[in-house]
CSV table of C-alpha atoms and ligand atoms in Angstrom, one decimal:
chain,number,residue,atom,x,y,z
A,1,MET,CA,26.9,169.8,75.8
A,2,ALA,CA,27.6,173.5,75.7
A,3,GLN,CA,24.3,175.0,74.6
A,4,LEU,CA,23.1,178.3,73.1
A,5,SER,CA,19.5,179.1,73.9
A,6,ALA,CA,17.2,180.2,71.2
A,7,GLY,CA,15.4,183.6,71.0
A,8,ALA,CA,18.3,185.6,69.7
A,9,GLU,CA,17.7,188.9,68.0
A,10,ALA,CA,19.3,188.7,64.6
A,11,PHE,CA,20.4,191.6,62.5
A,12,GLU,CA,21.1,194.2,65.1
A,13,PRO,CA,23.4,197.2,64.7
A,14,MET,CA,27.0,196.8,65.6
A,15,LEU,CA,27.7,195.7,69.2
A,16,THR,CA,30.7,196.8,71.3
A,17,ILE,CA,33.0,193.9,72.4
A,18,GLU,CA,31.4,194.0,75.9
A,19,GLN,CA,27.9,193.8,74.6
A,20,ALA,CA,28.8,190.9,72.3
A,21,ALA,CA,30.5,189.1,75.2
A,22,GLU,CA,27.4,189.7,77.4
A,23,ARG,CA,25.0,188.4,74.8
A,24,ALA,CA,27.2,185.4,74.2
A,25,ALA,CA,27.4,184.7,78.0
A,26,GLU,CA,23.6,185.0,78.3
A,27,ARG,CA,23.1,182.3,75.7
A,28,VAL,CA,25.7,179.7,76.2
A,29,THR,CA,26.2,177.2,79.0
A,30,ALA,CA,29.6,175.9,80.1
A,31,VAL,CA,30.4,172.2,79.8
A,32,THR,CA,29.4,170.4,82.9
A,33,GLY,CA,31.3,167.1,82.5
A,34,ILE,CA,34.2,166.6,85.0
A,35,GLU,CA,37.1,164.2,85.3
A,36,THR,CA,39.9,163.6,87.7
A,37,VAL,CA,43.4,163.9,86.4
A,38,PRO,CA,46.9,163.5,87.9
A,39,LEU,CA,48.9,166.7,88.3
A,40,ALA,CA,51.1,165.7,85.4
A,41,ALA,CA,48.1,166.1,83.1
A,42,ALA,CA,46.5,169.1,84.8
A,43,ASP,CA,48.4,172.0,83.2
A,44,GLY,CA,45.9,174.3,81.4
A,45,ARG,CA,42.8,172.4,82.7
A,46,VAL,CA,39.9,174.2,84.4
A,47,LEU,CA,39.4,173.4,88.1
A,48,ALA,CA,35.9,172.1,88.6
A,49,LEU,CA,36.0,172.3,92.4
A,50,ASP,CA,37.6,174.5,95.0
A,51,VAL,CA,40.7,173.0,96.5
A,52,ALA,CA,41.3,173.6,100.3
A,53,ALA,CA,44.7,173.1,101.8
A,54,PRO,CA,44.7,169.6,103.4
A,55,VAL,CA,47.8,170.5,105.5
A,56,ASP,CA,49.7,173.5,106.7
A,57,LEU,CA,52.3,174.8,104.2
A,58,PRO,CA,55.0,174.7,105.3
A,59,PRO,CA,54.0,171.7,107.4
A,60,PHE,CA,56.3,172.6,110.3
A,61,ALA,CA,58.3,175.7,111.4
A,62,ASN,CA,61.7,175.6,109.6
A,63,SER,CA,64.8,177.7,109.0
A,64,ALA,CA,64.8,179.9,105.8
A,65,VAL,CA,68.6,180.0,105.8
A,66,ASP,CA,71.8,178.2,106.7
A,67,GLY,CA,72.7,179.6,110.1
A,68,TYR,CA,72.1,179.5,113.9
A,69,ALA,CA,68.8,179.2,115.6
A,70,VAL,CA,68.2,180.9,118.9
A,71,ARG,CA,65.5,181.9,121.3
A,72,PHE,CA,65.0,185.6,120.9
A,73,ALA,CA,64.6,186.0,124.7
A,74,ASP,CA,68.2,184.9,125.1
A,75,LEU,CA,69.6,187.9,123.0
A,76,ALA,CA,71.1,191.0,124.6
A,77,PRO,CA,70.4,194.4,122.9
A,78,GLY,CA,74.0,195.1,122.0
A,79,GLY,CA,74.9,191.6,120.5
A,80,THR,CA,75.3,188.2,122.1
A,81,ARG,CA,77.9,185.4,122.5
A,82,LEU,CA,76.2,182.0,122.9
A,83,PRO,CA,77.6,178.5,123.2
A,84,LEU,CA,77.1,176.3,120.2
A,85,SER,CA,75.1,173.2,120.8
A,86,GLY,CA,73.2,170.9,118.5
A,87,ARG,CA,72.9,170.6,114.8
A,88,VAL,CA,69.8,170.1,112.5
A,89,ALA,CA,69.9,169.5,108.8
A,90,ALA,CA,66.9,169.5,106.3
A,91,GLY,CA,65.1,166.2,106.6
A,92,SER,CA,66.4,165.4,110.1
A,93,THR,CA,64.6,165.7,113.4
A,94,ALA,CA,65.0,168.5,115.9
A,95,LYS,CA,63.4,166.4,118.6
A,96,GLY,CA,65.1,166.7,122.0
A,97,ILE,CA,67.5,169.5,121.0
A,98,ALA,CA,67.8,172.0,123.8
A,99,THR,CA,67.6,175.6,122.9
A,100,GLU,CA,67.8,177.6,126.1
A,101,ALA,CA,70.8,180.0,126.2
A,102,VAL,CA,72.5,178.2,123.2
A,103,ALA,CA,72.8,178.7,119.4
A,104,VAL,CA,71.8,175.6,117.4
A,105,ARG,CA,73.5,175.0,114.0
A,106,VAL,CA,70.6,174.8,111.4
A,107,PHE,CA,70.4,174.5,107.6
A,108,THR,CA,67.8,175.8,105.1
A,109,GLY,CA,64.6,173.7,105.4
A,110,ALA,CA,65.6,172.1,108.8
A,111,PRO,CA,62.8,172.0,111.4
A,112,MET,CA,63.2,174.6,114.1
A,113,PRO,CA,64.1,173.0,117.4
A,114,ALA,CA,61.4,173.6,120.0
A,115,GLY,CA,61.7,177.0,121.7
A,116,ALA,CA,64.0,178.6,119.0
A,117,ASP,CA,62.2,181.3,117.1
A,118,THR,CA,64.9,183.3,115.3
A,119,VAL,CA,67.7,182.4,112.9
A,120,PHE,CA,71.0,184.3,112.3
A,121,MET,CA,72.4,183.8,108.8
A,122,GLN,CA,75.8,182.1,108.9
A,123,GLU,CA,77.3,185.1,107.0
A,124,ASP,CA,76.3,187.5,109.8
A,125,VAL,CA,77.9,185.7,112.8
A,126,ALA,CA,81.5,185.3,114.1
A,127,LEU,CA,82.5,181.8,115.1
A,128,GLY,CA,84.7,181.3,118.3
A,129,GLU,CA,85.8,178.2,120.2
A,130,GLY,CA,82.5,176.4,120.6
A,131,THR,CA,80.6,179.7,120.5
A,132,VAL,CA,79.0,182.2,118.1
A,133,VAL,CA,78.9,185.9,118.4
A,134,LEU,CA,75.5,187.2,117.2
A,135,PRO,CA,75.1,190.8,116.0
A,136,ALA,CA,72.4,193.1,117.3
A,137,GLY,CA,69.4,194.2,115.3
A,138,LEU,CA,67.6,191.0,114.3
A,139,LYS,CA,63.8,191.0,114.8
A,140,VAL,CA,62.1,188.2,116.6
A,141,GLY,CA,61.1,185.5,114.1
A,142,ALA,CA,63.8,186.5,111.5
A,143,ASN,CA,64.7,183.9,108.9
A,144,ALA,CA,62.3,181.4,110.4
A,145,ARG,CA,59.2,180.1,108.5
A,146,PRO,CA,56.3,179.3,110.8
A,147,ALA,CA,54.1,176.3,110.0
A,148,GLY,CA,51.2,177.4,107.7
A,149,GLU,CA,52.8,180.7,106.8
A,150,ASP,CA,52.3,180.2,103.1
A,151,ILE,CA,48.8,178.8,103.5
A,152,ALA,CA,47.1,177.3,106.6
A,153,ARG,CA,45.3,174.0,106.6
A,154,GLY,CA,41.7,174.4,105.5
A,155,GLY,CA,42.4,177.7,103.6
A,156,LEU,CA,41.3,178.1,100.0
A,157,ALA,CA,44.3,177.2,97.9
A,158,LEU,CA,42.7,177.4,94.4
A,159,ALA,CA,39.2,178.4,93.5
A,160,ALA,CA,36.9,176.5,91.0
A,161,GLY,CA,37.0,178.0,87.6
A,162,ARG,CA,40.7,178.7,87.6
A,163,ARG,CA,42.7,177.6,84.6
A,164,LEU,CA,45.6,175.8,86.1
A,165,ARG,CA,49.1,177.3,85.6
A,166,PRO,CA,52.5,175.8,86.4
A,167,GLN,CA,52.7,177.7,89.7
A,168,ASP,CA,49.2,176.3,90.6
A,169,LEU,CA,50.5,172.8,90.1
A,170,ALA,CA,53.5,173.5,92.3
A,171,LEU,CA,51.2,174.7,95.1
A,172,LEU,CA,49.0,171.6,94.8
A,173,ALA,CA,52.1,169.4,94.8
A,174,ALA,CA,53.5,171.2,97.9
A,175,LEU,CA,50.2,170.5,99.6
A,176,GLY,CA,50.5,166.8,98.8
A,177,VAL,CA,47.5,166.9,96.4
A,178,ALA,CA,48.2,164.3,93.6
A,179,GLU,CA,45.1,164.7,91.4
A,180,VAL,CA,42.5,167.3,90.7
A,181,THR,CA,38.9,167.4,89.4
A,182,VAL,CA,38.7,169.4,86.3
A,183,ARG,CA,36.0,170.2,83.7
A,184,ARG,CA,36.2,168.0,80.6
A,185,ARG,CA,37.9,169.6,77.7
A,186,LEU,CA,35.8,171.8,75.4
A,187,ARG,CA,35.6,170.3,71.9
A,188,VAL,CA,36.0,173.0,69.2
A,189,ALA,CA,35.3,172.3,65.5
A,190,ILE,CA,37.3,174.5,63.1
A,191,PHE,CA,36.4,175.2,59.5
A,192,SER,CA,37.8,177.5,56.9
A,193,THR,CA,35.5,178.7,54.1
A,194,GLY,CA,36.4,179.8,50.6
A,195,ASP,CA,36.7,178.4,47.1
A,196,GLU,CA,40.2,179.9,46.8
A,197,LEU,CA,41.6,178.0,49.7
A,198,ASN,CA,44.1,175.1,49.4
A,199,GLU,CA,46.0,173.0,51.9
A,200,PRO,CA,49.6,174.0,52.5
A,201,GLY,CA,51.8,171.4,50.7
A,202,ALA,CA,49.3,171.1,47.8
A,203,MET,CA,49.9,172.5,44.3
A,204,LEU,CA,48.4,176.0,44.1
A,205,PRO,CA,45.9,176.4,41.3
A,206,PRO,CA,45.5,179.8,39.5
A,207,ALA,CA,43.7,182.3,41.8
A,208,GLY,CA,44.3,179.9,44.7
A,209,ILE,CA,45.8,180.8,48.1
A,210,TYR,CA,46.9,178.6,51.0
A,211,ASP,CA,44.6,178.3,54.0
A,212,ALA,CA,46.4,180.2,56.8
A,213,ASN,CA,43.4,180.5,59.2
A,214,ARG,CA,43.1,176.9,60.2
A,215,SER,CA,46.7,176.7,61.2
A,216,LEU,CA,46.2,179.9,63.2
A,217,LEU,CA,43.0,178.7,64.9
A,218,ARG,CA,44.2,175.2,65.6
A,219,ALA,CA,47.0,176.6,67.6
A,220,LEU,CA,45.0,179.3,69.3
A,221,VAL,CA,42.2,176.9,70.3
A,222,ALA,CA,44.7,174.4,71.6
A,223,ARG,CA,46.4,177.1,73.7
A,224,CYS,CA,43.0,177.8,75.3
A,225,GLY,CA,43.1,174.2,76.6
A,226,ALA,CA,40.4,173.0,74.3
A,227,GLU,CA,40.4,169.9,72.0
A,228,VAL,CA,40.6,170.8,68.3
A,229,VAL,CA,38.4,169.0,65.8
A,230,ASP,CA,39.8,170.2,62.4
A,231,LEU,CA,37.1,169.8,59.8
A,232,GLY,CA,39.0,171.2,56.9
A,233,ILE,CA,37.9,173.7,54.2
A,234,LEU,CA,34.3,174.3,53.2
A,235,ARG,CA,33.4,175.6,49.7
A,236,ASP,CA,31.4,178.7,49.1
A,237,GLU,CA,28.1,176.9,48.6
A,238,PRO,CA,25.3,177.4,51.2
A,239,THR,CA,23.6,174.0,51.2
A,240,GLY,CA,26.8,172.0,51.6
A,241,LEU,CA,28.0,174.4,54.2
A,242,ALA,CA,24.8,174.1,56.2
A,243,GLY,CA,25.0,170.3,56.2
A,244,ARG,CA,28.6,170.3,57.4
A,245,LEU,CA,27.7,172.8,60.2
A,246,ARG,CA,24.8,170.7,61.4
A,247,GLU,CA,27.0,167.6,61.4
A,248,ALA,CA,29.7,169.3,63.4
A,249,ALA,CA,27.1,170.6,65.9
A,250,GLY,CA,26.3,167.0,66.7
A,251,HIS,CA,29.7,166.1,68.1
A,252,CYS,CA,31.3,169.4,69.2
A,253,ASP,CA,30.7,172.1,71.9
A,254,LEU,CA,31.6,175.1,69.7
A,255,ILE,CA,32.0,175.6,65.9
A,256,LEU,CA,34.6,178.2,64.7
A,257,THR,CA,34.5,179.2,61.1
A,258,SER,CA,36.5,181.8,59.3
A,259,GLY,CA,35.6,183.7,56.1
A,260,GLY,CA,32.3,184.1,54.3
A,261,VAL,CA,30.6,186.0,57.1
A,262,SER,CA,30.5,189.5,55.5
A,263,ILE,CA,27.7,190.8,53.3
A,264,GLY,CA,29.1,189.9,49.8
A,265,GLU,CA,27.2,187.5,47.5
A,266,GLU,CA,29.8,184.9,48.1
A,267,ASP,CA,29.6,185.1,51.9
A,268,HIS,CA,27.4,182.2,52.8
A,269,VAL,CA,28.1,181.4,56.4
A,270,LYS,CA,25.3,183.6,57.8
A,271,ALA,CA,22.8,182.1,55.4
A,272,ALA,CA,23.9,178.6,56.2
A,273,VAL,CA,23.6,179.2,59.9
A,274,GLU,CA,20.1,180.5,59.4
A,275,GLN,CA,19.2,177.4,57.4
A,276,VAL,CA,20.1,175.1,60.3
A,277,GLY,CA,19.9,177.4,63.3
A,278,GLU,CA,19.9,181.1,64.0
A,279,LEU,CA,22.1,184.1,64.3
A,280,ALA,CA,22.4,186.1,67.6
A,281,PHE,CA,24.5,188.9,66.0
A,282,TRP,CA,27.0,189.2,63.2
A,283,ARG,CA,28.7,192.5,63.6
A,284,ILE,CA,31.0,193.9,66.3
A,285,ALA,CA,32.5,197.4,66.4
A,286,ILE,CA,36.1,196.2,66.2
A,287,LYS,CA,38.8,196.8,63.6
A,288,PRO,CA,40.3,194.7,62.1
A,289,GLY,CA,37.3,192.4,62.3
A,290,ARG,CA,33.8,193.7,62.2
A,291,PRO,CA,31.9,190.8,60.8
A,292,VAL,CA,31.9,188.4,63.7
A,293,ALA,CA,28.8,186.2,63.9
A,294,LEU,CA,27.5,184.3,66.9
A,295,GLY,CA,24.9,181.8,66.1
A,296,LEU,CA,23.5,178.5,67.2
A,297,VAL,CA,23.3,175.4,65.1
A,298,ALA,CA,21.2,172.6,66.5
A,299,GLY,CA,21.9,173.9,70.0
A,300,THR,CA,25.6,174.3,69.5
A,301,PRO,CA,27.2,177.8,69.5
A,302,LEU,CA,28.9,178.9,66.4
A,303,ILE,CA,31.3,181.8,66.0
A,304,GLY,CA,31.9,183.0,62.5
A,305,LEU,CA,35.2,184.9,62.3
A,306,PRO,CA,36.2,187.1,59.4
A,307,GLY,CA,38.4,185.8,56.5
A,308,ASN,CA,41.5,188.0,56.7
A,309,PRO,CA,44.1,186.3,58.9
A,310,VAL,CA,44.9,189.4,61.0
A,311,ALA,CA,41.1,190.0,61.5
A,312,VAL,CA,40.9,186.3,62.6
A,313,PHE,CA,43.6,186.8,65.2
A,314,VAL,CA,42.1,190.0,66.6
A,315,THR,CA,38.6,188.7,66.8
A,316,PHE,CA,39.7,185.4,68.2
A,317,ALA,CA,41.8,187.2,70.9
A,318,PHE,CA,39.2,189.7,72.0
A,319,VAL,CA,35.9,187.9,71.3
A,320,ALA,CA,36.1,184.1,70.6
A,321,ARG,CA,38.6,183.6,73.4
A,322,ALA,CA,36.2,184.9,76.0
A,323,VAL,CA,33.5,182.7,74.7
A,324,ILE,CA,35.8,179.7,74.8
A,325,ALA,CA,36.8,180.5,78.4
A,326,PHE,CA,33.2,180.8,79.4
A,327,LEU,CA,32.2,177.6,77.8
A,328,SER,CA,35.2,175.8,79.3
A,329,GLY,CA,33.9,176.7,82.8
A,330,MET,CA,36.5,179.4,83.6
A,331,ALA,CA,35.7,182.2,86.0
A,332,PRO,CA,35.7,185.5,84.1
A,333,VAL,CA,39.2,187.0,83.8
A,334,ARG,CA,39.5,190.6,82.9
A,335,LEU,CA,42.2,191.3,80.3
A,336,ARG,CA,44.1,194.3,81.2
A,337,GLY,CA,46.4,196.1,78.8
A,338,LEU,CA,49.6,197.6,80.0
A,339,PRO,CA,49.9,201.4,79.5
A,340,VAL,CA,52.5,202.3,76.8
A,341,ARG,CA,53.2,205.5,74.9
A,342,LEU,CA,52.3,205.9,71.2
A,343,GLY,CA,55.3,206.5,69.0
A,344,PHE,CA,53.1,207.7,66.2
A,345,SER,CA,49.9,209.7,65.6
A,346,TYR,CA,46.8,208.0,64.3
A,347,ARG,CA,43.4,208.8,63.0
A,348,LYS,CA,40.4,206.5,63.3
A,349,LYS,CA,36.7,206.5,63.1
A,350,ALA,CA,34.7,207.0,66.2
A,351,GLY,CA,32.4,204.1,67.3
A,352,ARG,CA,34.7,201.2,66.9
A,353,ARG,CA,37.7,199.8,68.9
A,354,GLU,CA,40.9,199.5,66.9
A,355,TYR,CA,43.8,197.2,67.5
A,356,VAL,CA,47.0,198.3,66.0
A,357,ARG,CA,49.9,195.9,65.5
A,358,VAL,CA,52.9,197.4,67.3
A,359,SER,CA,56.4,196.7,68.5
A,360,LEU,CA,57.6,198.0,71.8
A,361,ILE,CA,60.8,200.0,72.0
A,362,PRO,CA,62.2,201.5,75.3
A,363,GLY,CA,61.8,205.4,75.2
A,364,PRO,CA,64.4,207.9,76.5
A,365,ASP,CA,62.9,207.6,80.0
A,366,GLY,CA,62.7,203.8,79.9
A,367,ILE,CA,59.0,203.7,79.4
A,368,ALA,CA,57.9,201.5,76.5
A,369,VAL,CA,57.0,203.3,73.2
A,370,ALA,CA,54.8,201.5,70.7
A,371,GLN,CA,55.8,201.7,67.0
A,372,LYS,CA,53.2,200.8,64.4
A,373,HIS,CA,54.1,198.1,61.8
A,374,PRO,CA,54.3,199.7,58.3
A,375,ARG,CA,51.9,197.2,56.8
A,376,GLU,CA,48.4,197.7,58.1
A,377,GLY,CA,46.3,195.5,55.8
A,378,ALA,CA,44.1,192.9,57.5
A,379,GLY,CA,45.7,190.2,55.4
A,380,ALA,CA,49.3,191.1,56.1
A,381,LEU,CA,50.6,188.2,58.2
A,382,THR,CA,54.1,189.7,58.5
A,383,SER,CA,52.5,192.5,60.5
A,384,LEU,CA,51.8,189.9,63.1
A,385,THR,CA,55.0,187.9,63.0
A,386,GLU,CA,57.1,191.1,63.1
A,387,THR,CA,55.4,192.8,66.1
A,388,ASP,CA,55.0,192.3,69.8
A,389,GLY,CA,51.3,192.9,70.3
A,390,PHE,CA,48.2,195.0,69.9
A,391,LEU,CA,47.7,198.6,71.0
A,392,GLU,CA,44.0,199.2,71.9
A,393,LEU,CA,42.5,202.5,70.7
A,394,ALA,CA,39.2,203.1,72.5
A,395,ASP,CA,35.9,203.3,70.6
A,396,ASP,CA,35.4,207.1,71.0
A,397,LEU,CA,38.9,208.2,70.0
A,398,THR,CA,39.4,209.8,66.6
A,399,ASN,CA,42.6,211.9,66.4
A,400,ILE,CA,45.3,210.4,68.6
A,401,SER,CA,48.5,212.2,68.9
A,402,GLU,CA,52.0,210.9,69.4
A,403,GLY,CA,52.8,210.5,73.1
A,404,THR,CA,49.3,209.4,74.0
A,405,ILE,CA,49.1,206.6,76.5
A,406,ALA,CA,47.1,203.5,75.5
A,407,PRO,CA,46.8,199.9,76.6
A,408,PHE,CA,49.1,197.3,75.1
A,409,PHE,CA,48.3,193.6,74.9
A,410,ALA,CA,51.3,191.3,74.3
A,411,TYR,CA,50.5,188.4,71.9
A,412,GLU,CA,51.7,186.0,74.7
A,413,VAL,CA,49.0,187.3,77.0
A,414,LEU,CA,46.3,186.8,74.3
A,415,THR,CA,47.5,183.3,73.4
A,416,GLY,CA,48.2,181.9,76.8
B,501,AMP,P1,35.9,186.6,53.1
B,501,AMP,O1,35.5,187.2,54.4
B,501,AMP,O2,35.6,185.2,52.9
B,501,AMP,O3,35.5,187.4,51.9
B,501,AMP,O4,37.5,186.6,53.1
B,501,AMP,C1,38.2,187.9,53.2
B,501,AMP,C2,39.7,187.7,52.7
B,501,AMP,O5,40.3,186.7,53.6
B,501,AMP,C3,39.8,187.1,51.3
B,501,AMP,O6,40.9,187.8,50.7
B,501,AMP,C4,40.0,185.7,51.5
B,501,AMP,O7,40.7,185.1,50.5
B,501,AMP,C5,40.9,185.7,52.8
B,501,AMP,N1,40.8,184.4,53.5
B,501,AMP,C6,39.6,183.8,53.9
B,501,AMP,N2,39.9,182.7,54.5
B,501,AMP,C7,41.2,182.5,54.5
B,501,AMP,C8,42.1,181.5,55.0
B,501,AMP,N3,41.6,180.4,55.6
B,501,AMP,N4,43.4,181.7,54.9
B,501,AMP,C9,43.9,182.8,54.3
B,501,AMP,N5,43.1,183.8,53.8
B,501,AMP,C10,41.8,183.7,53.9
B,502,MG,MG1,35.3,184.0,51.3
């Protein structure tokens, strides 16, 4: 089970995102269970063990093009005419094919006949009666792929802690690896909290709203490669809340809640956590967001996200996602924003990091310019659906002028 150790200092001042991540990492332990899965089921799983290349890749020297294989030593500096002799297609053997002072017809992927080291592309040669005329200027080894060029046998193909991507699966397959040992999936419980919340599809009572956060979080958690345990909507009532949290802690590795984590009288998540566990922190210097609680409930970590859907998205992307990655056994990955130009000026408070919803538009010089969405409210979901990503404005910035360069994070990068 993922664990959060006790001894957390509750009620501290606001933490930076890095401090919060550090504290979380100090207290939680990654899942240790492992399983072996076939490649077809390995996308998005976290490698539990290093994978060394069991063979050379490519396994034998071969031609990279359709053309004519020769020995470089047979070439004259000004161009060469050689008799044509022999033919090797992909998948056929080059055994016994002589290469001295001849050109051998070869095709892409065909094994190089012994002695030949260089391949002329068919487009570059002139064919005569049983001969080819080869131009000057090719380097030794051109258009030939030596055995082990991609990765040599015994080399580290993929390191433990890596979350497998499609290209990783292609590498494993090319190496002949049919199954991999991965960490077991993290089980993440999701709750919404709020008396106003209703399930989409249900009749909306007066003063009711539909629960948007669970749909958001289910998809975000699933995209992290974790198993979603959807536990529904909890009412704003501390005792019931505490009981449900304790129950969830018994069968999940992480509990994610949204709403009820601020300091209003109807915000009961913090109190509920303290009834059945303890809080490590509950405020992070991030906007939108700020109230983000990390706690432990009967040994299971809990992250209490804010209620407003945009704040949920931001705090999930920049705080919860890192904790999920850590708990899943992933090696730390540093998120890097791409530098873009601000197409607007902006004022913010010092001492907190702000994420502004922006669309990217190519500027006059082709460099991307970020345009702010007109709706800035933390509850405005169209500000997320109608933009490309977040612009990050550093903690210490206050007056930011148009044209300033700032890091941009595409939503795809944050939800991959
Ligand atoms: P809270 O932090 O509980 O005070 O919630 C802040 C705001 O977010 C309120 O306007 C809530 O109605 C709204 N909110 C909380 N949870 C959800 C949810 N699951 N879906 C949509 N809006 C929510
Ligand atoms: Mg609420």
